[in-house]
Coordinates of C-alpha atoms in Angstrom, one line a residue:
M1 CA 2.6 6.2 -11.2
F2 CA 2.0 3.3 -9.0
D3 CA -1.0 2.1 -7.1
S4 CA -1.6 -0.3 -4.1
S5 CA -1.2 -3.5 -6.0
D6 CA 2.1 -2.3 -7.2
V7 CA 3.0 -1.9 -3.5
Q8 CA 1.2 -5.1 -2.3
S9 CA 3.4 -6.8 -4.8
V10 CA 6.6 -5.6 -3.3
F11 CA 5.6 -6.4 0.4
S12 CA 5.3 -9.8 -0.2
G13 CA 6.8 -13.1 -0.6
N14 CA 10.7 -12.8 0.1
I15 CA 10.3 -9.4 1.5
A16 CA 7.7 -10.5 4.0
E17 CA 9.6 -13.7 5.1
E18 CA 12.6 -11.4 5.5
W19 CA 10.9 -8.6 6.8
E20 CA 12.0 -8.9 10.6
K21 CA 15.7 -9.5 9.6
K22 CA 16.4 -6.0 7.7
S23 CA 18.4 -4.6 10.2
R24 CA 21.2 -7.2 9.9
Y25 CA 22.6 -5.0 6.9
I26 CA 23.2 -2.3 9.5
N27 CA 26.5 -2.3 11.2
S28 CA 25.2 0.5 13.5
L29 CA 22.6 2.8 14.6
N30 CA 23.3 5.9 16.8
G31 CA 20.3 7.7 18.2
N32 CA 16.7 6.9 18.7
D33 CA 14.7 5.8 15.6
N34 CA 11.5 4.9 17.3
M35 CA 9.3 7.1 19.1
M36 CA 6.3 5.5 18.6
I37 CA 5.2 3.6 21.6
P38 CA 6.2 7.0 23.7
T39 CA 3.9 8.8 21.9
I40 CA 0.7 6.3 21.9
K41 CA 1.2 6.2 25.2
K42 CA 0.4 9.9 25.6
Y43 CA -3.1 9.3 24.5
I44 CA -3.8 5.3 25.1
T45 CA -6.4 4.4 28.0
S46 CA -7.4 1.1 29.1
T47 CA -10.5 1.4 27.0
S48 CA -8.9 2.5 23.8
K49 CA -9.7 1.3 20.4
I50 CA -6.8 1.3 18.3
L51 CA -6.2 0.5 14.5
E52 CA -2.6 0.5 12.6
V53 CA -2.8 0.8 9.1
G54 CA 0.1 -1.1 7.5
C55 CA 0.4 -3.5 10.5
G56 CA 3.0 -5.6 8.7
T57 CA 4.2 -8.5 11.0
G58 CA 2.5 -7.6 14.0
K59 CA 5.4 -6.1 15.9
L60 CA 4.0 -2.5 16.7
L61 CA 0.9 -4.2 17.6
S62 CA 2.2 -6.1 19.8
Q63 CA 3.9 -3.6 21.4
I64 CA 0.9 -1.6 21.9
D65 CA -1.0 -4.9 23.5
A66 CA 1.8 -4.9 26.0
L67 CA 0.9 -1.5 27.2
T68 CA -2.5 -2.0 28.9
F69 CA -5.4 -4.5 29.6
G70 CA -9.2 -3.9 28.1
I71 CA -8.0 -2.1 24.7
E72 CA -9.1 -3.4 21.2
L73 CA -6.7 -3.7 18.5
T74 CA -7.3 -3.7 14.6
G75 CA -4.7 -4.3 12.0
V76 CA -4.7 -3.9 8.7
E77 CA -2.4 -5.1 6.1
M78 CA -2.3 -5.7 2.6
S79 CA 0.6 -8.4 2.5
S80 CA -1.2 -11.7 3.5
D81 CA 2.3 -12.9 3.4
M82 CA 2.8 -10.7 6.7
L83 CA -0.8 -11.1 8.1
Q84 CA 0.5 -15.0 8.3
Q85 CA 3.2 -14.2 10.7
I86 CA 1.1 -12.6 13.2
D87 CA 0.1 -15.2 16.0
T88 CA -3.1 -13.4 17.5
L89 CA -3.1 -16.0 20.3
R90 CA -0.1 -14.3 22.0
F91 CA -2.1 -11.4 22.6
K92 CA -3.7 -10.2 25.8
N93 CA -6.1 -8.1 24.2
P94 CA -8.7 -9.0 21.5
V95 CA -6.9 -8.2 18.0
R96 CA -8.8 -8.3 14.7
L97 CA -7.0 -8.4 11.3
I98 CA -7.9 -7.3 8.1
N99 CA -6.3 -8.4 4.7
D100 CA -6.8 -5.2 2.6
S101 CA -5.0 -1.9 1.5
V102 CA -5.9 1.1 3.0
E103 CA -7.5 2.9 0.2
N104 CA -9.9 -0.3 -0.1
F105 CA -10.6 -1.6 3.4
I106 CA -14.0 -0.7 4.8
D107 CA -14.9 -0.7 9.0
D108 CA -17.9 -0.3 10.5
N109 CA -15.9 0.8 13.6
K110 CA -14.7 4.1 14.7
Y111 CA -11.1 4.5 16.8
D112 CA -9.6 6.6 19.6
I113 CA -6.1 5.9 18.1
I114 CA -5.1 5.3 14.5
V115 CA -1.6 4.4 13.9
M116 CA 0.6 4.4 10.5
K117 CA 4.3 3.8 11.0
Q118 CA 6.4 3.8 7.7
V119 CA 3.0 3.6 5.7
L120 CA 2.1 7.2 4.3
H121 CA 5.0 7.7 2.1
H122 CA 4.1 4.6 0.3
I123 CA 0.6 5.9 -0.5
V124 CA 0.0 8.1 -3.7
S125 CA -3.3 9.7 -2.5
R126 CA -2.3 10.8 1.0
E127 CA -4.9 13.5 1.2
Q128 CA -7.6 11.3 0.7
V129 CA -6.3 8.6 2.9
L130 CA -5.9 11.2 5.7
K131 CA -9.6 12.3 4.9
K132 CA -10.7 8.4 5.2
L133 CA -8.9 8.0 8.4
A134 CA -10.6 10.7 10.1
G135 CA -13.8 9.5 9.2
Y136 CA -12.6 6.6 11.3
L137 CA -12.1 8.5 14.6
N138 CA -13.8 9.1 17.4
P139 CA -14.5 12.6 18.9
N140 CA -11.1 13.9 20.0
G141 CA -9.3 10.8 18.5
V142 CA -5.7 11.0 16.8
I143 CA -3.8 9.8 14.4
I144 CA -0.1 9.0 15.0
I145 CA 2.2 9.1 12.0
M146 CA 5.9 8.0 11.9
T147 CA 7.5 8.9 8.1
P148 CA 10.9 9.6 7.0
N149 CA 11.2 13.5 6.5
D150 CA 13.1 15.8 4.2
G151 CA 16.6 15.1 6.0
Y152 CA 16.3 11.2 5.8
Q153 CA 19.2 10.2 3.6
K154 CA 19.8 14.1 2.5
S155 CA 23.4 13.4 2.2
I156 CA 22.9 10.5 -0.9
L157 CA 19.7 11.4 -2.2
P158 CA 18.6 15.2 -2.1
F159 CA 15.0 15.9 -1.2
N160 CA 12.4 17.0 -3.8
P161 CA 8.9 17.8 -2.4
I162 CA 7.2 16.7 -5.6
T163 CA 9.0 14.0 -6.9
D164 CA 10.6 12.7 -4.6
L165 CA 12.1 9.1 -5.3
L166 CA 11.9 7.9 -1.5
G167 CA 8.4 9.8 -1.4
R168 CA 9.7 11.9 2.1
I169 CA 7.3 14.0 3.8
D170 CA 8.4 17.4 5.1
D171 CA 6.5 19.5 7.5
S172 CA 5.0 22.0 5.1
M173 CA 3.7 18.8 3.1
I174 CA 1.6 17.6 6.1
Y175 CA -0.3 21.0 6.8
E176 CA -1.3 20.8 2.9
Y177 CA -2.5 17.6 3.1
I178 CA -4.9 18.3 6.1
K179 CA -5.5 22.0 5.0
D180 CA -9.3 21.0 4.1
L181 CA -9.7 17.9 6.5
P182 CA -11.4 18.0 9.9
L183 CA -7.9 17.4 11.4
Q184 CA -5.1 19.6 13.0
V185 CA -1.6 18.9 13.9
V186 CA -1.0 18.9 17.5
E187 CA 2.4 17.8 17.4
I188 CA 5.7 17.2 15.0
Q189 CA 8.5 15.6 16.5
H190 CA 11.7 15.2 14.8
V191 CA 14.3 12.2 15.5
N192 CA 17.6 12.0 13.7
S193 CA 19.7 9.1 14.1
L194 CA 23.0 7.9 11.9
A195 CA 23.2 4.7 10.6
T196 CA 26.5 3.1 9.6
F197 CA 26.9 0.3 6.7
N198 CA 29.6 -1.5 6.4
S199 CA 30.0 -1.4 2.5
L200 CA 27.9 -0.1 -0.6
Y201 CA 26.4 -3.6 -0.9
E202 CA 24.8 -3.8 2.5
Y203 CA 23.4 -0.7 1.8
F204 CA 21.7 -1.3 -1.4
M205 CA 20.2 -4.5 0.3
F206 CA 18.9 -2.5 3.2
L207 CA 17.1 -0.3 0.4
Y208 CA 16.1 -3.6 -0.9
A209 CA 14.8 -5.1 2.2
I210 CA 12.4 -1.7 3.3
G211 CA 11.3 -1.4 0.0
S212 CA 12.8 1.6 -0.7
L213 CA 14.9 0.6 -3.5
Q214 CA 11.2 -0.6 -5.2
K215 CA 10.1 2.6 -4.2
I216 CA 12.6 4.4 -6.5
F217 CA 11.2 2.7 -9.5
N218 CA 7.8 3.2 -8.9
Y219 CA 7.3 -0.3 -7.5
K220 CA 7.4 -1.7 -11.2
G221 CA 9.5 -4.9 -12.4
E222 CA 12.4 -2.5 -13.5
Y223 CA 13.8 -2.5 -10.0
E224 CA 14.6 -6.3 -10.8
Y225 CA 17.3 -5.1 -12.8
A226 CA 18.9 -2.9 -10.2
L227 CA 18.9 -6.0 -7.9
K228 CA 20.7 -8.1 -10.6
L229 CA 23.1 -5.6 -11.1
I230 CA 24.0 -5.3 -7.4
T231 CA 24.1 -8.8 -7.2
V232 CA 26.4 -9.1 -10.3
F233 CA 28.8 -6.4 -8.9
K234 CA 28.4 -7.8 -5.3
N235 CA 32.2 -8.2 -5.0
L236 CA 32.8 -4.6 -6.1
F237 CA 30.2 -3.2 -4.1
S238 CA 31.3 -5.2 -0.6
K239 CA 34.4 -3.6 -0.4
E240 CA 34.9 -2.6 3.3
E241 CA 34.0 1.1 3.3
T242 CA 32.0 2.9 6.0
L243 CA 28.9 4.5 4.8
S244 CA 27.0 6.9 6.8
V245 CA 23.1 7.5 6.6
D246 CA 20.9 10.0 8.1
F247 CA 17.8 8.0 9.4
N248 CA 15.5 11.3 10.2
Y249 CA 12.1 10.7 10.9
S250 CA 9.2 12.7 12.0
Y251 CA 6.5 11.4 14.2
I252 CA 3.0 13.5 13.9
T253 CA 0.1 13.3 15.7
L254 CA -3.1 14.8 14.3
K255 CA -6.0 15.3 16.2
K256 CA -9.8 15.3 15.0
K257 CA -11.5 18.7 14.8

């Protein structure tokens, strides 16, 4: 099993530096793979206090910042290498950054919207984290989650709800996580897209760039051996052969009861 320190180690250094370039391995993407902003627009007001958990290099934070004036933004990110890439001077609204994991950070504030984009599947104690975040919500506040679901890469790696290699989350798991929490499901949207890669090598390197290769090995150092193997056989894996991969995501809105 892994913990937050293992995940922190993976999303630092080279991965953090190259984070915004990870899509270079994808040849084409058919469909919409990002519904975060349209979903956030349903709930944001000019006085909203918004927390992003796992804000990375600040891309989504900056997109939220551009929606309206008067909001307050907070970003929590365990990777200091990613946080260092955020230029807070470019934000028109106040933004506060916290260098910590979602499991460990402490905050005195309450929020109207809490956002988790591609984060929940990297967490072991999902129920505990959702319980913690529910405690940071204002009355009628919402948690908006984007996560790979059971259809994500299903043609390559079959989904296993108990020991899934990629940490994918289906709808029933969400209901199970919150059954004893002061949260209710408002909406679950399923968005499907299809990514194509020109070779196995580019597919493998994409998995590495987004942390999925590391997750298969529970974020432990063994993934480095797999990366070395891929590198050794680069010429073989680089032979042109189009590979189509399902990128299926769920956009989940949870509201405080």
